[in-house]
Amino acid sequence: MDTLLEVRDLQTHFFMTEGIAKAVDSTTFSIRRGQVLGVVGESGCGKSVTARSIMRMVRPPGHTVDGEILYTRPDDDGQSTVVDLLQLPATGTEMRAIRGGEIAMIFQEPRASLSPVHKIGDQIAENILLHQPVSQSEAEDIAIDMLRQVHIPLAEQRMDAFAHQLSGGMCQRVMIAMALSCHPSLLIADEPTTALDVTTEAQILELMQGLQAELNMAIMFITHDLGVVADMADEVAVMYLGKIVEQGAADDIFRDPKHPYTIALLESLPRMDQKREWLQTIRGVVPDPYSTLKGCPFHPRCADFIAGVCDEIVPQPITLEDNREVRCLLYTEHAHQDSPPVAEETGHQ
Amino acid sequence: MREYILRRVLQLIPTLILISIVSFTIIQLPPGDYVTTYVANLAAAGEELSEEEIVALEAHYGLNQPGYIQYVKWITNFVQGDMGLSFYWDRPVNRLIGERLMLTMIMSFFTLLFVYAMAIPIGIYSAVRQYSLADYVFTFVGFIGLATPNFLLALIFMYIGIKVFGASAGGLFSTEYLDAEWSIAKVWDMLKHMWLPVVIVGTAGTAGTIRVMRATTLDEIGRPYVETARSKGLREGQLTMKYPVRVALNPILSTIGWRLPEIVSGTVLVALVLNLPTTGPLLWRALMSQDLYLAASMIMILSSLTLVGTLISDILLAWVDPRIRYGERGTT
Ligand SMILES: Nc1ncnc2c1ncn2[C@@H]1O[C@H](COP(=O)(O)OP(=O)(O)OP(=O)(O)O)[C@@H](O)[C@H]1O
Ligand code: SF4
Ligand SMILES: [Mg+2]
């Protein structure tokens, strides 16, 4: 398995006056080279913070306090080395070379993500100049070429346009052109189509799929829309309250979800707006991130809750037969015991 | 862009005409005119003027004609650069205003310069280092600066000037240069005197601008486009200056035009206290004595300056903010 990025036990907390919000709390997952990982979960579960942690872009009061982000970097001589991004200074030269050059990111609000006062051509060229040894005019040529690749008509004229002159879909195309201008090995897309209408969303998704295959890059595709994940992803990671509760091949997960939270999410397909209602009216809301819940974080809402077990023991990730990782006590020996053992499940780390 | 500027300049003309009418009318609104005030003052001193003398006086000043004729005469001359006669000083308004106007403009210019040179870097620093010790200090000092009336500052500085430096803080010139011809030495002497009123008049503006600059920069620092810039791998300092600061400067630049009248009128009180030969005290006296042409001309000039200031900031704003240049706005 050709692993590109491996996140282990990532912990990013926000230190607020109200307390510590564990936005990302011991998250473990991995992304393979050239594959699309869909990350799904409800609003506030920590998807964006996970993405920003990988980019080392978490801003105070947020801090990544623990974990490893192992990124496999290709060398010049065809070999590769593994670096732990968390060991690099966040604003240092090396991390800045990776950020935008090897790992790029696009965001939820395409127009707001572009500067209102700079020409889009200059914004794309800036990224190229930061990471490639080219001249200003060469960078502009590459930028025009990128705009063509994302199917922006009249690419040359568009170089001088400003964000407010373009539609939301066009802005996201520009963002994609900018992100891909240095051929990153990983693109992090944080809900890139949430703000767009359905038709535009379909076009952007199609574009991303095409470019992904063409450039052979990996994508971490964050969304709360399982339908989009089914379309796009090779692998799926389901996130709940700062933790990945289930990760596996997309086909396996859609065919046979293991974690009760995944099952609940899938039952709400295809009507996503009903999902929220179902979960909220029947099972309450996501606990606030300051709470220190005992046992499994999902237990107040879980349909398969085992009294005396789930509210006592913190489930650890375990690997099932089809290479699936699940954080649920149902798949451990605790589910078959009358009284919980004192020792905690160690599981796969 | 050129079209935009042309359009704006053309728009100035009707505005100026309107202002001239309004200012001329407002000065004539209080009952009586310069002659009645003059006669009343003489009467108070126990001196009576005959009916013929009064009529002759009114004819001399042109006050016997209907208001609109007075206006048309004044404005036609004004456009040609002749602002008429000051009744009170019995001298041409041009001569009376000339030097004071120049001094007012020089002082306003330096005040603006002082305000921006202090406020913009401090505002940026405070925003970037939010909640640092320096941020707290600047915020506190700025608060005091905003809350202290200018004339009080002027008095305090005058007191310090006399007590500590043994010199008079008033005036813009040393005695030996007061009536001297303009020379390098006189300019230097003026600059040495001018920094004090500039600081006094500029303090409130500086404090206010620091707050605006800090708040807008903070606001912009959290915007998605700054995240994008960071995600490209730009250096922190570079990206701060190029993106959020650049955008945060827009409202600051756009208010240059509004600053000007603020400063000019802010100068009036300080000028009275510090005994400065600027336009403020002159305008005040002209209004008190219903000195028609002097008052109207000064209001006209100050309003024109304000309009030009606004125009300049609008052009600057259009230049730095493409959303305005194209006369459209994004949906977000
Ligand atoms: N700037 C911040 N200050 C304080 N807390 C924050 C901040 N950003 C994120 N958090 C915390 O992190 C949690 C996760 O936020 P995150 O943005 O990662 O959610 P998300 O899964 O991306 O949700 P959405 O689908 O709405 O984008 C939030 O619930 C919040 O408590
Ligand atoms: S551990 Fe228990 S509460 Fe948590 S998801 Fe599994 S069954 Fe539900
Ligand atoms: Mg998010």
XYZ file of C-alpha atoms in Angstrom, chain B residues 35-255:
221
model
C -24.525 97.904 8.464
C -27.206 97.258 11.091
C -24.632 95.514 13.277
C -22.262 98.410 12.693
C -24.946 101.019 13.489
C -25.983 99.114 16.600
C -22.390 99.015 17.781
C -22.012 102.752 17.192
C -25.281 103.412 18.997
C -24.050 101.376 21.920
C -21.005 103.636 21.946
C -23.346 106.669 22.036
C -22.890 107.728 18.433
C -25.858 108.196 16.118
C -25.784 107.998 12.324
C -28.221 109.929 10.210
C -30.617 108.202 7.807
C -28.614 109.454 4.786
C -25.361 108.216 6.232
C -26.870 104.763 6.724
C -28.251 104.673 3.170
C -24.874 105.821 1.862
C -23.143 103.085 3.821
C -25.541 100.462 2.483
C -24.944 101.682 -1.056
C -21.199 101.664 -0.439
C -21.292 98.001 0.532
C -23.897 97.117 -2.093
C -26.284 95.997 0.622
C -29.182 98.015 -0.775
C -29.518 95.646 -3.679
C -31.673 92.499 -3.554
C -29.920 89.412 -2.198
C -29.746 87.515 -5.494
C -27.993 90.412 -7.227
C -25.474 90.563 -4.420
C -24.967 86.835 -4.847
C -24.542 86.961 -8.621
C -22.069 89.840 -8.342
C -20.077 88.077 -5.639
C -19.963 84.690 -7.345
C -19.001 86.154 -10.742
C -16.111 87.960 -9.142
C -15.282 84.943 -6.997
C -14.882 82.675 -10.011
C -12.481 85.252 -11.450
C -10.471 85.181 -8.261
C -11.804 88.367 -6.636
C -13.540 87.609 -3.377
C -14.795 91.093 -2.661
C -14.267 93.418 0.253
C -14.268 92.666 3.928
C -16.509 95.237 5.630
C -14.946 94.780 8.996
C -11.318 94.961 7.950
C -12.039 97.274 5.058
C -9.580 95.315 2.966
C -9.914 92.906 0.027
C -10.791 89.414 1.192
C -8.065 88.015 -1.045
C -5.336 89.794 0.860
C -6.888 88.919 4.184
C -7.243 85.208 3.523
C -4.266 84.467 1.312
C -1.502 83.750 3.773
C -3.787 82.314 6.428
C -5.301 79.930 3.932
C -1.884 78.751 2.901
C -0.853 78.266 6.519
C -4.088 76.380 7.215
C -3.468 74.114 4.270
C 0.118 73.486 5.238
C -0.941 72.703 8.769
C -3.748 70.415 7.617
C -1.346 68.621 5.330
C 1.158 68.008 8.088
C -1.618 66.980 10.453
C -2.870 64.427 7.947
C 0.657 63.199 7.419
C 1.189 62.924 11.160
C -2.106 61.079 11.667
C -1.413 58.480 8.990
C 2.268 58.071 9.692
C 1.473 57.304 13.314
C -1.855 55.513 13.071
C -1.390 53.106 10.176
C 1.749 51.299 11.418
C 0.492 51.255 15.000
C -2.930 49.983 13.925
C -1.374 47.195 11.875
C 0.999 46.262 14.669
C -1.801 46.200 17.236
C -3.881 43.948 15.003
C -1.095 41.535 14.132
C 0.023 41.358 17.769
C -3.456 41.385 19.209
C -3.554 41.211 23.030
C 0.183 41.811 23.304
C 1.464 44.315 25.847
C 2.103 46.869 23.099
C -1.434 46.417 21.823
C -2.823 47.170 25.280
C -0.571 50.207 25.686
C -1.515 51.649 22.293
C -5.188 50.996 22.911
C -5.015 52.752 26.277
C -3.045 55.742 24.994
C -5.342 55.968 21.993
C -8.350 55.974 24.248
C -6.983 58.863 26.262
C -6.076 60.734 23.095
C -9.590 60.295 21.781
C -11.218 61.392 25.010
C -9.161 64.546 25.605
C -10.573 67.662 23.933
C -8.114 69.361 21.603
C -8.224 72.734 23.320
C -7.411 71.096 26.656
C -4.423 69.411 25.026
C -3.444 72.812 23.641
C -3.605 74.388 27.095
C -1.626 71.548 28.650
C 1.049 71.777 25.988
C 1.213 75.537 26.341
C 1.654 75.146 30.079
C 4.398 72.556 29.600
C 5.990 74.699 26.924
C 6.201 77.717 29.190
C 7.146 75.852 32.378
C 9.603 73.339 30.995
C 11.008 74.960 27.905
C 10.642 78.526 29.071
C 9.184 79.453 25.718
C 5.816 80.501 24.480
C 4.038 77.683 22.744
C 1.692 80.059 20.972
C 1.897 81.384 17.447
C 3.451 79.935 14.341
C 6.447 82.277 14.148
C 9.110 83.701 16.426
C 8.805 87.449 16.940
C 11.661 88.293 14.620
C 10.033 86.441 11.716
C 6.493 87.637 12.373
C 6.440 90.321 9.706
C 9.522 89.212 7.823
C 9.493 88.239 4.176
C 9.317 84.530 3.364
C 12.743 82.861 3.486
C 14.252 79.476 4.242
C 14.863 80.622 7.787
C 11.255 81.673 8.166
C 9.991 78.342 6.839
C 12.253 76.529 9.260
C 11.024 78.732 12.066
C 7.446 77.924 11.099
C 8.100 74.175 11.048
C 9.647 74.414 14.507
C 6.456 76.029 15.760
C 4.078 73.957 13.756
C 4.766 70.481 15.107
C 3.051 71.327 18.371
C -0.341 72.343 16.948
C -0.025 69.499 14.458
C 0.368 67.007 17.286
C -2.453 68.598 19.239
C -4.894 68.695 16.357
C -3.782 65.281 15.108
C -4.009 63.400 18.385
C -7.722 62.674 18.267
C -7.543 61.733 14.594
C -4.563 59.477 15.245
C -6.339 57.711 18.087
C -9.454 57.251 15.975
C -7.522 56.027 12.963
C -5.562 53.519 15.060
C -8.848 52.041 16.194
C -10.243 51.843 12.679
C -7.021 50.426 11.264
C -6.735 47.837 14.024
C -10.362 46.763 13.766
C -10.430 46.460 9.974
C -7.086 44.681 9.852
C -8.275 42.218 12.499
C -11.435 41.734 10.522
C -9.556 41.076 7.302
C -6.936 38.799 8.881
C -9.633 36.189 9.488
C -10.968 36.268 5.920
C -10.839 33.195 3.660
C -8.619 34.908 1.065
C -5.939 35.279 3.749
C -6.160 31.536 4.370
C -5.718 31.018 0.649
C -2.623 33.210 0.661
C -1.262 31.251 3.599
C -2.056 27.944 1.906
C 0.194 28.989 -0.963
C 3.189 29.054 1.329
C 3.661 32.820 1.469
C 5.740 34.193 4.315
C 3.577 35.458 7.185
C 4.735 39.090 7.173
C 4.558 39.296 3.400
C 1.067 37.897 3.214
C -0.186 40.185 5.968
C 0.991 43.290 4.130
C -0.067 42.129 0.695
C -3.562 40.919 1.539
C -5.381 41.941 4.740
C -3.512 45.220 5.276
C -3.963 46.186 1.663
C -7.713 45.671 1.936
C -7.922 47.311 5.369
C -6.305 50.460 3.995
C -9.305 51.078 1.748
C -11.618 52.623 4.353
C -8.712 54.620 5.750
C -7.927 56.109 2.357
C -11.573 56.706 1.635
C -11.902 58.944 4.679
